[in-house]
Amino acid sequence: MSQESKIIGQGIWGEAAQQLISGDVLTGQVTSTTTQATAVAITADITVFATVASTGAAILPAGGAADILVMNGQATNALIVFPPVGGTINGGSANASYSQAVSKCARYVTADGLNWYAMISA
């Protein structure tokens, strides 16, 4: 059963159901920081970075299960993505960053809000 069918089955219809499925979108993000402590917080379900300075960084949220899409769209530099403090990305070392290449889209997923896995577009 699709997510849309499950949501509609709960009495939520039309555009409201579509919004719940796709989530919120934040475009035009800019980052120029370089550390986990000063990284731009990823707060939306879908985040598009328009400007990434060399060694520009973003940080994934802490909390429960999540599925977040991050696009390093029209930026000219790789985006450094940090897990939340104490977390990992792709089973790496705690607090280690992950480099998301220019023009790549990544889906970051977590079951516990601390340990994340990145699936990168081709």
Coordinates of N, CA and C in Angstrom, one line a residue:
M1 N 0.8 -1.2 0.0 CA 0.0 0.0 0.0 C 0.9 1.2 0.0
S2 N 0.6 2.2 -0.8 CA 1.4 3.4 -0.9 C 1.2 4.3 0.3
Q3 N 2.2 5.2 0.5 CA 2.1 6.2 1.6 C 0.8 7.0 1.4
E4 N 0.5 7.5 0.1 CA -0.6 8.3 -0.1 C -1.9 7.5 0.3
S5 N -2.0 6.3 0.0 CA -3.2 5.5 0.3 C -3.3 5.4 1.8
K6 N -2.2 5.2 2.5 CA -2.3 5.2 4.0 C -2.8 6.5 4.6
I7 N -2.3 7.6 4.0 CA -2.7 8.9 4.6 C -4.1 9.2 4.3
I8 N -4.5 8.9 3.0 CA -5.9 9.1 2.6 C -6.8 8.2 3.5
G9 N -6.4 7.0 3.8 CA -7.2 6.1 4.6 C -7.4 6.7 6.0
Q10 N -6.6 7.6 6.4 CA -6.7 8.3 7.8 C -7.6 9.5 7.7
G11 N -8.2 9.8 6.5 CA -9.1 10.9 6.3 C -8.4 12.2 5.9
I12 N -7.2 12.2 5.4 CA -6.5 13.4 5.0 C -6.5 13.3 3.4
W13 N -7.0 14.4 2.8 CA -7.2 14.3 1.3 C -6.4 15.3 0.6
G14 N -6.3 15.0 -0.7 CA -5.8 16.0 -1.7 C -4.4 16.5 -1.5
E15 N -4.3 17.9 -1.5 CA -3.1 18.6 -1.4 C -2.4 18.3 0.0
A16 N -3.3 18.2 1.0 CA -2.7 17.9 2.4 C -2.0 16.6 2.4
A17 N -2.6 15.6 1.7 CA -1.9 14.3 1.7 C -0.6 14.4 0.9
Q18 N -0.6 15.1 -0.2 CA 0.6 15.2 -1.0 C 1.7 16.0 -0.2
Q19 N 1.3 17.0 0.5 CA 2.3 17.7 1.3 C 2.9 16.8 2.4
L20 N 2.1 16.0 3.0 CA 2.6 15.1 4.0 C 3.6 14.1 3.4
I21 N 3.3 13.7 2.2 CA 4.2 12.7 1.6 C 5.5 13.3 1.1
S22 N 5.4 14.5 0.5 CA 6.7 15.1 0.0 C 7.4 15.9 1.1
G23 N 6.7 16.3 2.1 CA 7.4 17.1 3.2 C 7.6 18.5 2.8
D24 N 8.4 19.2 3.7 CA 8.6 20.6 3.5 C 9.9 20.8 2.7
V25 N 10.0 21.9 1.9 CA 11.1 22.1 1.0 C 11.8 23.4 1.4
L26 N 13.1 23.5 1.5 CA 13.8 24.7 1.7 C 14.9 24.8 0.6
T27 N 14.7 25.9 -0.2 CA 15.7 26.1 -1.3 C 16.6 27.3 -1.0
G28 N 17.6 27.4 -1.9 CA 18.5 28.6 -1.8 C 19.4 28.6 -0.6
Q29 N 19.6 27.5 0.1 CA 20.5 27.5 1.2 C 21.9 27.9 0.9
V30 N 22.6 28.5 1.8 CA 23.9 29.0 1.7 C 24.7 28.5 2.9
T31 N 25.9 28.0 2.6 CA 26.8 27.7 3.7 C 28.2 28.1 3.5
S32 N 28.8 28.6 4.5 CA 30.2 29.0 4.4 C 31.0 28.6 5.6
T33 N 30.4 27.8 6.5 CA 31.1 27.4 7.7 C 31.8 26.0 7.4
T34 N 32.7 25.7 8.3 CA 33.5 24.5 8.1 C 33.5 23.4 9.1
T35 N 32.9 23.6 10.3 CA 32.9 22.7 11.3 C 31.6 22.1 11.7
Q36 N 31.5 21.0 12.4 CA 30.3 20.5 12.9 C 29.6 21.4 13.8
A37 N 30.3 22.2 14.6 CA 29.7 23.1 15.6 C 29.1 24.3 14.9
T38 N 29.6 24.7 13.8 CA 29.1 25.9 13.1 C 28.3 25.6 11.8
A39 N 28.1 24.3 11.5 CA 27.5 23.9 10.2 C 26.0 24.4 10.2
V40 N 25.5 24.7 9.0 CA 24.2 25.0 8.7 C 23.3 23.8 9.1
A41 N 22.3 24.1 9.9 CA 21.4 23.0 10.3 C 20.4 22.6 9.1
I42 N 20.3 21.4 8.8 CA 19.3 20.9 7.9 C 18.0 20.7 8.6
T43 N 17.0 21.5 8.3 CA 15.8 21.5 9.1 C 14.6 21.0 8.3
A44 N 14.7 20.9 6.9 CA 13.6 20.5 6.1 C 13.7 19.1 5.6
D45 N 12.6 18.6 5.1 CA 12.6 17.2 4.5 C 13.4 17.2 3.2
I46 N 13.4 18.3 2.5 CA 14.1 18.5 1.2 C 14.9 19.8 1.3
T47 N 16.2 19.8 1.2 CA 17.0 21.0 1.3 C 17.9 21.1 0.1
V48 N 17.8 22.3 -0.5 CA 18.6 22.6 -1.7 C 19.6 23.6 -1.4
F49 N 20.9 23.3 -1.6 CA 22.0 24.3 -1.4 C 22.3 25.0 -2.7
A50 N 22.3 26.3 -2.7 CA 22.6 27.0 -3.9 C 24.0 27.5 -3.9
T51 N 24.5 27.8 -2.7 CA 25.9 28.3 -2.6 C 26.6 27.5 -1.5
V52 N 27.7 26.9 -1.8 CA 28.5 26.2 -0.9 C 29.9 26.7 -1.0
A53 N 30.4 27.4 0.0 CA 31.8 27.9 0.0 C 32.7 26.7 0.1
S54 N 34.0 26.9 -0.3 CA 34.9 25.7 -0.2 C 34.9 25.3 1.3
T55 N 34.8 24.1 1.6 CA 34.6 23.5 2.9 C 33.4 24.0 3.6
G56 N 32.3 24.3 2.9 CA 31.0 24.7 3.5 C 30.4 23.4 4.0
A57 N 29.8 23.6 5.2 CA 29.2 22.4 5.9 C 27.8 22.6 6.3
A58 N 27.1 21.4 6.4 CA 25.7 21.3 6.9 C 25.7 20.2 7.9
I59 N 24.7 20.2 8.8 CA 24.6 19.1 9.8 C 23.2 18.5 9.8
L60 N 23.1 17.2 9.9 CA 21.9 16.5 9.9 C 21.3 16.6 11.3
P61 N 19.9 16.5 11.4 CA 19.3 16.7 12.7 C 19.4 15.4 13.6
A62 N 19.4 15.7 14.9 CA 19.3 14.6 15.8 C 17.8 14.3 16.1
G63 N 17.5 13.1 16.5 CA 16.1 12.8 16.8 C 15.7 11.4 16.4
G64 N 14.5 11.2 16.1 CA 14.0 9.9 15.7 C 14.2 9.6 14.3
A65 N 13.5 8.6 13.8 CA 13.7 8.1 12.4 C 13.4 9.3 11.4
A66 N 14.2 9.3 10.4 CA 14.0 10.4 9.4 C 14.5 9.9 8.0
D67 N 14.0 10.7 7.0 CA 14.4 10.5 5.6 C 14.5 11.8 5.0
I68 N 15.7 12.3 4.8 CA 15.9 13.7 4.3 C 16.7 13.7 3.0
L69 N 16.2 14.5 2.1 CA 16.8 14.7 0.8 C 17.6 16.0 0.8
V70 N 18.9 15.9 0.4 CA 19.8 17.1 0.3 C 20.3 17.2 -1.1
M71 N 20.1 18.3 -1.7 CA 20.6 18.6 -3.1 C 21.7 19.6 -3.0
N72 N 22.9 19.2 -3.6 CA 24.0 20.2 -3.7 C 23.8 20.7 -5.2
G73 N 22.8 21.4 -5.4 CA 22.3 21.8 -6.7 C 23.3 22.6 -7.6
Q74 N 23.3 23.9 -7.4 CA 24.0 24.7 -8.3 C 25.3 25.3 -7.7
A75 N 25.7 24.6 -6.6 CA 26.8 25.1 -5.9 C 28.1 24.7 -6.7
T76 N 29.2 25.4 -6.3 CA 30.4 25.1 -7.1 C 31.4 24.3 -6.3
N77 N 31.1 23.9 -5.1 CA 32.0 23.1 -4.2 C 31.2 21.9 -3.6
A78 N 31.9 20.9 -3.2 CA 31.3 19.8 -2.5 C 30.8 20.3 -1.1
L79 N 29.7 19.7 -0.7 CA 29.1 20.1 0.6 C 29.6 19.1 1.6
I80 N 30.1 19.6 2.7 CA 30.5 18.7 3.8 C 29.3 18.5 4.7
V81 N 28.9 17.2 4.9 CA 27.7 16.9 5.7 C 28.1 16.2 7.0
F82 N 27.7 16.8 8.1 CA 28.1 16.2 9.4 C 26.8 15.4 10.0
P83 N 27.1 14.4 10.7 CA 26.0 13.8 11.5 C 25.8 14.6 12.7
P84 N 24.7 14.4 13.5 CA 24.5 15.1 14.7 C 25.7 14.7 15.7
V85 N 26.0 15.5 16.7 CA 27.1 15.2 17.6 C 27.0 13.8 18.1
G86 N 28.0 13.1 18.0 CA 28.1 11.7 18.5 C 27.6 10.7 17.4
G87 N 27.1 11.1 16.3 CA 26.6 10.3 15.3 C 27.6 9.9 14.2
T88 N 27.1 9.1 13.3 CA 27.9 8.6 12.2 C 27.2 8.7 10.8
I89 N 27.9 8.7 9.8 CA 27.4 8.6 8.4 C 28.0 7.4 7.7
N90 N 27.2 6.5 7.2 CA 27.7 5.3 6.5 C 28.6 4.4 7.4
G91 N 28.3 4.4 8.7 CA 29.1 3.5 9.6 C 30.5 4.0 9.9
G92 N 30.8 5.3 9.5 CA 32.2 5.8 9.7 C 32.4 6.1 11.2
S93 N 33.4 6.9 11.5 CA 33.8 7.3 12.8 C 32.8 8.3 13.3
A94 N 32.6 8.3 14.6 CA 31.7 9.3 15.3 C 32.1 10.7 14.9
N95 N 31.1 11.6 14.5 CA 31.3 13.0 14.2 C 32.1 13.2 12.9
A96 N 32.4 12.2 12.1 CA 33.2 12.3 10.9 C 32.2 12.8 9.8
S97 N 32.7 13.7 9.0 CA 31.9 14.3 7.9 C 31.9 13.4 6.7
Y98 N 30.9 13.8 5.8 CA 30.7 13.1 4.5 C 30.8 14.1 3.5
S99 N 31.4 13.9 2.4 CA 31.5 14.9 1.3 C 30.5 14.6 0.2
Q100 N 29.6 15.5 0.0 CA 28.6 15.3 -1.1 C 29.0 16.2 -2.3
A101 N 29.3 15.5 -3.4 CA 29.8 16.2 -4.6 C 28.8 17.2 -5.1
V102 N 29.4 18.1 -5.9 CA 28.6 19.1 -6.6 C 27.6 18.5 -7.6
S103 N 26.4 19.0 -7.7 CA 25.3 18.5 -8.5 C 24.8 17.1 -8.2
K104 N 25.1 16.7 -7.0 CA 24.6 15.4 -6.5 C 23.5 15.6 -5.5
C105 N 22.6 14.6 -5.6 CA 21.4 14.6 -4.7 C 21.7 13.4 -3.7
A106 N 21.5 13.6 -2.5 CA 21.7 12.5 -1.5 C 20.4 12.3 -0.6
R107 N 20.0 11.1 -0.4 CA 19.0 10.8 0.5 C 19.7 10.3 1.8
Y108 N 19.5 10.9 2.9 CA 20.0 10.5 4.1 C 18.9 9.9 5.0
V109 N 19.1 8.7 5.4 CA 18.1 8.0 6.2 C 18.7 7.5 7.6
T110 N 17.9 7.5 8.6 CA 18.3 7.0 9.9 C 17.1 6.4 10.6
A111 N 17.4 5.4 11.4 CA 16.3 4.8 12.2 C 16.3 5.3 13.6
D112 N 17.5 5.9 14.0 CA 17.6 6.3 15.4 C 17.9 7.8 15.6
G113 N 18.1 8.5 14.5 CA 18.4 10.0 14.5 C 19.8 10.3 14.9
L114 N 20.7 9.3 15.0 CA 22.1 9.5 15.3 C 23.0 8.9 14.2
N115 N 22.7 7.7 13.8 CA 23.5 7.0 12.8 C 22.8 7.1 11.4
W116 N 23.4 7.8 10.5 CA 22.8 8.1 9.2 C 23.4 7.3 8.1
Y117 N 22.7 7.1 7.0 CA 23.2 6.4 5.8 C 22.9 7.3 4.6
A118 N 23.9 7.5 3.7 CA 23.7 8.3 2.5 C 23.6 7.5 1.3
M119 N 22.5 7.8 0.5 CA 22.4 7.2 -0.8 C 22.5 8.3 -1.8
I120 N 23.5 8.2 -2.7 CA 23.9 9.3 -3.6 C 23.4 9.0 -5.0
S121 N 22.9 10.1 -5.7 CA 22.5 10.0 -7.0 C 23.7 9.7 -8.0
A122 N 23.3 9.1 -9.1 CA 24.4 8.8 -10.1 C 24.9 10.0 -10.8

